[in-house]
Amino acid sequence: MKNKLDDATWIFVIVQDPGVNEQFFGLHDEKLKISYTPAFHNKNAALSCLIHLPTQRDKKYEVQAVMYGDLSRDASANNFLIFMLDEDGKILEKIFPGKPITPVH
């Protein structure tokens, strides 16, 4: 893992409906029966990947910085995992909030 995450680390996420009923953008893998929030180490990676993600036409999306600790607590409370992705959508790390980070090899 090249970037160590702690509660005060700033990462980037996609926010759905910013400013109104905003929430972190999440995805569900029906085959694996898991829900996860895509997250990124930098804003450019998030912006590049956003165009490849399955979004809804009637929703607005915005890339925002968030502290890893805040995202982790929200993900844990809502039974979501966090997947750190690169600009192409490749999974770099699978994070199970409350457990050690699992690098992808």
XYZ file of N, CA, C and O in Angstrom:
420
model
N 0.853 -1.170 0.000
C 0.000 0.000 0.000
C 0.895 1.227 0.000
O 1.774 1.355 0.825
N 0.676 2.150 -0.919
C 1.560 3.290 -1.015
C 1.110 4.488 -0.194
O 1.906 5.323 0.160
N -0.148 4.627 0.119
C -0.655 5.761 0.894
C -1.297 5.261 2.181
O -2.320 4.603 2.142
N -0.683 5.596 3.317
C -1.233 5.166 4.600
C -2.424 6.044 4.965
O -2.359 7.262 4.881
N -3.511 5.393 5.364
C -4.719 6.122 5.751
C -4.871 6.108 7.266
O -4.707 5.074 7.901
N -5.193 7.259 7.820
C -5.618 7.328 9.213
C -6.824 8.260 9.263
O -7.221 8.818 8.239
N -7.420 8.415 10.404
C -8.667 9.182 10.512
C -8.555 10.611 9.982
O -9.543 11.177 9.529
N -7.363 11.197 10.022
C -7.190 12.586 9.595
C -6.724 12.719 8.142
O -6.513 13.837 7.665
N -6.592 11.602 7.431
C -6.172 11.643 6.026
C -7.327 12.134 5.160
O -8.447 11.641 5.271
N -7.042 13.105 4.293
C -8.053 13.589 3.347
C -8.050 12.683 2.125
O -6.999 12.411 1.546
N -9.222 12.192 1.752
C -9.398 11.410 0.538
C -10.553 12.041 -0.234
O -11.198 12.971 0.249
N -10.814 11.526 -1.408
C -11.860 12.098 -2.247
C -12.945 11.075 -2.527
O -12.661 9.901 -2.763
N -14.178 11.539 -2.467
C -15.339 10.698 -2.722
C -16.274 11.439 -3.668
O -16.113 12.635 -3.913
N -17.243 10.712 -4.162
C -18.277 11.310 -4.995
C -19.500 11.519 -4.118
O -19.928 10.597 -3.411
N -20.020 12.717 -4.146
C -21.214 13.049 -3.372
C -22.381 13.160 -4.338
O -22.290 13.823 -5.369
N -23.460 12.468 -4.000
C -24.682 12.510 -4.813
C -25.600 13.595 -4.273
O -25.782 13.710 -3.067
N -26.163 14.400 -5.154
C -27.055 15.506 -4.807
C -26.428 16.457 -3.785
O -26.988 16.699 -2.710
N -25.256 17.024 -4.121
C -24.580 17.915 -3.175
C -25.441 19.102 -2.786
O -26.138 19.682 -3.611
N -25.417 19.409 -1.481
C -26.118 20.580 -0.977
C -27.591 20.385 -0.682
O -28.175 21.146 0.058
N -28.239 19.383 -1.255
C -29.679 19.187 -1.059
C -29.875 18.047 -0.066
O -29.952 18.257 1.126
N -29.985 16.863 -0.569
C -30.064 15.651 0.262
C -28.793 14.855 0.036
O -28.834 13.677 -0.282
N -27.660 15.520 0.201
C -26.407 14.904 -0.188
C -26.101 13.647 0.606
O -26.456 13.516 1.777
N -25.466 12.733 -0.107
C -25.013 11.480 0.488
C -23.815 10.987 -0.299
O -23.626 11.374 -1.453
N -23.006 10.145 0.339
C -21.889 9.559 -0.370
C -22.433 8.629 -1.442
O -23.368 7.872 -1.205
N -21.851 8.690 -2.630
C -22.224 7.812 -3.734
C -21.743 6.407 -3.405
O -20.589 6.196 -3.027
N -22.635 5.450 -3.517
C -22.284 4.068 -3.242
C -22.734 3.152 -4.354
O -23.597 3.503 -5.162
N -22.130 1.989 -4.392
C -22.468 0.974 -5.385
C -22.749 -0.343 -4.679
O -22.300 -0.571 -3.555
N -23.486 -1.210 -5.365
C -23.800 -2.524 -4.818
C -23.382 -3.587 -5.826
O -23.730 -3.490 -6.999
N -22.613 -4.544 -5.363
C -22.217 -5.670 -6.199
C -23.176 -6.812 -5.889
O -23.086 -7.430 -4.824
N -24.115 -7.049 -6.780
C -25.146 -8.061 -6.562
C -24.548 -9.459 -6.461
O -24.988 -10.277 -5.659
N -23.534 -9.733 -7.259
C -22.902 -11.057 -7.254
C -22.253 -11.350 -5.901
O -22.408 -12.433 -5.347
N -21.528 -10.376 -5.371
C -20.846 -10.554 -4.092
C -21.702 -10.176 -2.887
O -21.314 -10.410 -1.749
N -22.857 -9.548 -3.157
C -23.774 -9.115 -2.095
C -23.097 -8.150 -1.120
O -23.209 -8.272 0.098
N -22.373 -7.165 -1.698
C -21.740 -6.149 -0.866
C -22.046 -4.768 -1.427
O -22.247 -4.598 -2.621
N -22.078 -3.796 -0.533
C -22.221 -2.396 -0.926
C -20.929 -1.691 -0.549
O -20.320 -1.990 0.484
N -20.509 -0.748 -1.405
C -19.260 -0.056 -1.129
C -19.305 1.372 -1.648
O -20.069 1.707 -2.540
N -18.457 2.179 -1.038
C -18.275 3.555 -1.461
C -16.942 3.642 -2.182
O -15.909 3.282 -1.616
N -16.934 4.100 -3.446
C -15.659 4.317 -4.118
C -14.974 5.552 -3.534
O -15.628 6.568 -3.298
N -13.676 5.441 -3.287
C -12.903 6.563 -2.753
C -11.568 6.619 -3.497
O -11.145 5.634 -4.104
N -10.926 7.779 -3.422
C -9.740 8.017 -4.239
C -8.691 8.776 -3.438
O -9.035 9.568 -2.561
N -7.428 8.560 -3.777
C -6.343 9.262 -3.107
C -6.200 10.697 -3.583
O -5.640 11.525 -2.865
N -6.702 11.005 -4.787
C -6.604 12.381 -5.262
C -7.826 12.748 -6.106
O -8.543 11.882 -6.603
N -8.040 14.037 -6.241
C -9.229 14.545 -6.918
C -9.239 14.196 -8.405
O -10.285 13.865 -8.958
N -8.092 14.262 -9.052
C -8.046 13.957 -10.487
C -8.453 12.517 -10.772
O -9.141 12.244 -11.750
N -8.041 11.594 -9.920
C -8.435 10.192 -10.094
C -9.948 10.053 -9.951
O -10.589 9.342 -10.727
N -10.523 10.748 -8.984
C -11.975 10.692 -8.778
C -12.723 11.250 -9.977
O -13.700 10.656 -10.449
N -12.258 12.379 -10.488
C -12.913 12.985 -11.645
C -12.802 12.096 -12.881
O -13.766 11.949 -13.635
N -11.646 11.494 -13.091
C -11.446 10.617 -14.244
C -12.314 9.368 -14.158
O -12.851 8.907 -15.164
N -12.448 8.826 -12.971
C -13.212 7.591 -12.789
C -14.716 7.837 -12.820
O -15.475 6.968 -13.252
N -15.149 8.991 -12.378
C -16.577 9.292 -12.277
C -17.322 9.045 -13.591
O -18.429 8.513 -13.584
N -16.716 9.368 -14.708
C -17.405 9.203 -15.995
C -17.645 7.733 -16.344
O -18.469 7.432 -17.196
N -16.952 6.820 -15.658
C -17.107 5.386 -15.925
C -18.057 4.689 -14.944
O -18.372 3.520 -15.124
N -18.496 5.402 -13.932
C -19.344 4.790 -12.907
C -20.821 4.877 -13.296
O -21.238 5.829 -13.959
N -21.606 3.899 -12.874
C -23.039 3.907 -13.211
C -23.812 4.922 -12.371
O -24.117 4.682 -11.213
N -24.083 6.062 -12.965
C -24.807 7.122 -12.271
C -26.215 7.253 -12.849
O -26.515 6.721 -13.909
N -27.060 7.977 -12.139
C -28.435 8.205 -12.582
C -28.534 9.579 -13.231
O -27.991 10.560 -12.716
N -29.249 9.657 -14.320
C -29.359 10.918 -15.071
C -30.003 12.044 -14.269
O -29.676 13.200 -14.454
N -30.936 11.723 -13.387
C -31.657 12.765 -12.652
C -30.936 13.211 -11.373
O -31.465 14.006 -10.616
N -29.739 12.727 -11.148
C -28.970 13.083 -9.952
C -27.765 13.918 -10.345
O -27.251 13.820 -11.450
N -27.311 14.739 -9.410
C -26.085 15.519 -9.612
C -24.986 14.865 -8.785
O -25.243 14.318 -7.711
N -23.762 14.961 -9.295
C -22.614 14.346 -8.629
C -21.476 15.349 -8.567
O -21.276 16.139 -9.489
N -20.734 15.286 -7.462
C -19.624 16.202 -7.259
C -18.531 15.471 -6.487
O -18.820 14.715 -5.563
N -17.304 15.706 -6.855
C -16.173 15.148 -6.117
C -15.857 16.095 -4.961
O -15.746 17.309 -5.158
N -15.751 15.528 -3.766
C -15.452 16.322 -2.576
C -14.396 15.616 -1.736
O -14.316 14.392 -1.727
N -13.625 16.419 -1.010
C -12.658 15.885 -0.058
C -13.378 15.575 1.252
O -14.288 16.294 1.662
N -12.967 14.495 1.880
C -13.539 14.091 3.166
C -12.428 13.424 3.973
O -11.510 12.824 3.412
N -12.502 13.557 5.268
C -11.521 12.864 6.100
C -11.864 11.377 6.125
O -13.032 11.003 6.263
N -10.834 10.566 6.017
C -11.031 9.123 5.999
C -11.833 8.657 7.221
O -12.720 7.813 7.097
N -11.565 9.206 8.379
C -12.270 8.795 9.596
C -13.768 9.033 9.512
O -14.567 8.201 9.952
N -14.170 10.164 8.926
C -15.595 10.466 8.772
C -16.256 9.480 7.807
O -17.343 8.972 8.075
N -15.588 9.214 6.690
C -16.134 8.258 5.729
C -16.206 6.859 6.327
O -17.199 6.157 6.166
N -15.179 6.479 7.034
C -15.123 5.146 7.638
C -16.257 4.942 8.646
O -16.920 3.902 8.655
N -16.503 5.939 9.482
C -17.592 5.828 10.467
C -18.952 5.738 9.768
O -19.804 4.934 10.141
N -19.156 6.555 8.730
C -20.418 6.522 7.993
C -20.588 5.181 7.279
O -21.671 4.595 7.311
N -19.531 4.714 6.655
C -19.597 3.427 5.944
C -19.911 2.295 6.916
O -20.770 1.447 6.650
N -19.255 2.280 8.052
C -19.484 1.243 9.055
C -20.927 1.270 9.562
O -21.572 0.234 9.682
N -21.453 2.462 9.825
C -22.823 2.607 10.328
C -23.863 2.140 9.317
O -24.972 1.762 9.694
N -23.506 2.174 8.025
C -24.455 1.802 6.973
C -24.106 0.493 6.271
O -24.631 0.210 5.191
N -23.207 -0.288 6.866
C -22.793 -1.591 6.326
C -22.203 -1.492 4.924
O -22.490 -2.327 4.060
N -21.405 -0.461 4.689
C -20.706 -0.281 3.418
C -19.222 -0.564 3.617
O -18.672 -0.307 4.685
N -18.585 -1.062 2.592
C -17.140 -1.154 2.534
C -16.645 0.104 1.833
O -17.431 0.858 1.264
N -15.356 0.315 1.840
C -14.738 1.407 1.099
C -13.729 0.772 0.147
O -12.881 -0.004 0.577
N -13.865 1.085 -1.121
C -12.896 0.614 -2.105
C -12.111 1.824 -2.589
O -12.687 2.751 -3.161
N -10.807 1.811 -2.348
C -9.937 2.844 -2.901
C -9.669 2.457 -4.345
O -9.212 1.349 -4.622
N -9.985 3.370 -5.265
C -9.845 3.107 -6.690
C -8.825 4.052 -7.316
O -8.558 5.124 -6.784
N -8.311 3.655 -8.477
C -7.479 4.575 -9.248
C -8.349 5.246 -10.304
O -9.572 5.031 -10.347
N -7.742 6.030 -11.173
C -8.502 6.787 -12.170
C -9.225 5.913 -13.190
O -10.183 6.347 -13.826
N -8.798 4.662 -13.328
C -9.444 3.735 -14.256
C -10.495 2.856 -13.582
O -11.100 2.003 -14.224
N -10.676 3.026 -12.279
C -11.635 2.215 -11.545
C -11.048 0.921 -11.004
O -11.760 0.098 -10.449
N -9.736 0.740 -11.125
C -9.071 -0.449 -10.589
C -9.038 -0.351 -9.071
O -8.715 0.701 -8.508
N -9.379 -1.443 -8.407
C -9.381 -1.465 -6.942
C -7.948 -1.541 -6.430
O -7.218 -2.478 -6.739
N -7.569 -0.547 -5.634
C -6.242 -0.515 -5.022
C -6.260 -1.133 -3.634
O -5.308 -1.791 -3.238
N -7.339 -0.887 -2.895
C -7.477 -1.387 -1.530
C -8.950 -1.628 -1.243
O -9.798 -0.865 -1.680
N -9.223 -2.692 -0.505
C -10.572 -2.953 -0.011
C -10.533 -2.716 1.488
O -9.748 -3.330 2.199
N -11.377 -1.808 1.937
C -11.368 -1.439 3.350
C -12.680 -1.856 3.986
O -13.759 -1.484 3.526
N -12.563 -2.633 5.037
C -13.700 -3.048 5.838
C -13.639 -2.185 7.088
O -12.813 -2.445 7.958
N -14.432 -1.117 7.157
C -14.319 -0.190 8.290
C -14.296 -0.918 9.625
O -15.066 -1.829 9.883
N -13.327 -0.523 10.444
C -13.145 -1.151 11.744
C -12.167 -2.304 11.706
O -11.827 -2.875 12.733
N -11.694 -2.665 10.512
C -10.723 -3.744 10.367
C -9.502 -3.206 9.622
O -9.586 -2.178 8.966
N -8.370 -3.929 9.671
C -7.188 -3.467 8.948
C -7.446 -3.354 7.445
O -8.247 -4.098 6.882
N -6.747 -2.442 6.800
C -6.876 -2.234 5.353
C -6.255 -3.412 4.613
O -5.193 -3.909 4.973
N -6.946 -3.876 3.563
C -6.485 -5.012 2.778
C -6.019 -4.532 1.402
O -6.836 -4.174 0.570
N -4.676 -4.538 1.172
C -4.195 -4.171 -0.154
C -4.604 -5.223 -1.182
O -4.716 -6.395 -0.867
N -4.820 -4.806 -2.411
C -5.139 -5.725 -3.492
C -3.854 -6.012 -4.241
O -3.112 -5.102 -4.594
N -3.581 -7.295 -4.470
C -2.330 -7.675 -5.172
C -2.644 -8.092 -6.584
O -3.592 -8.619 -6.932
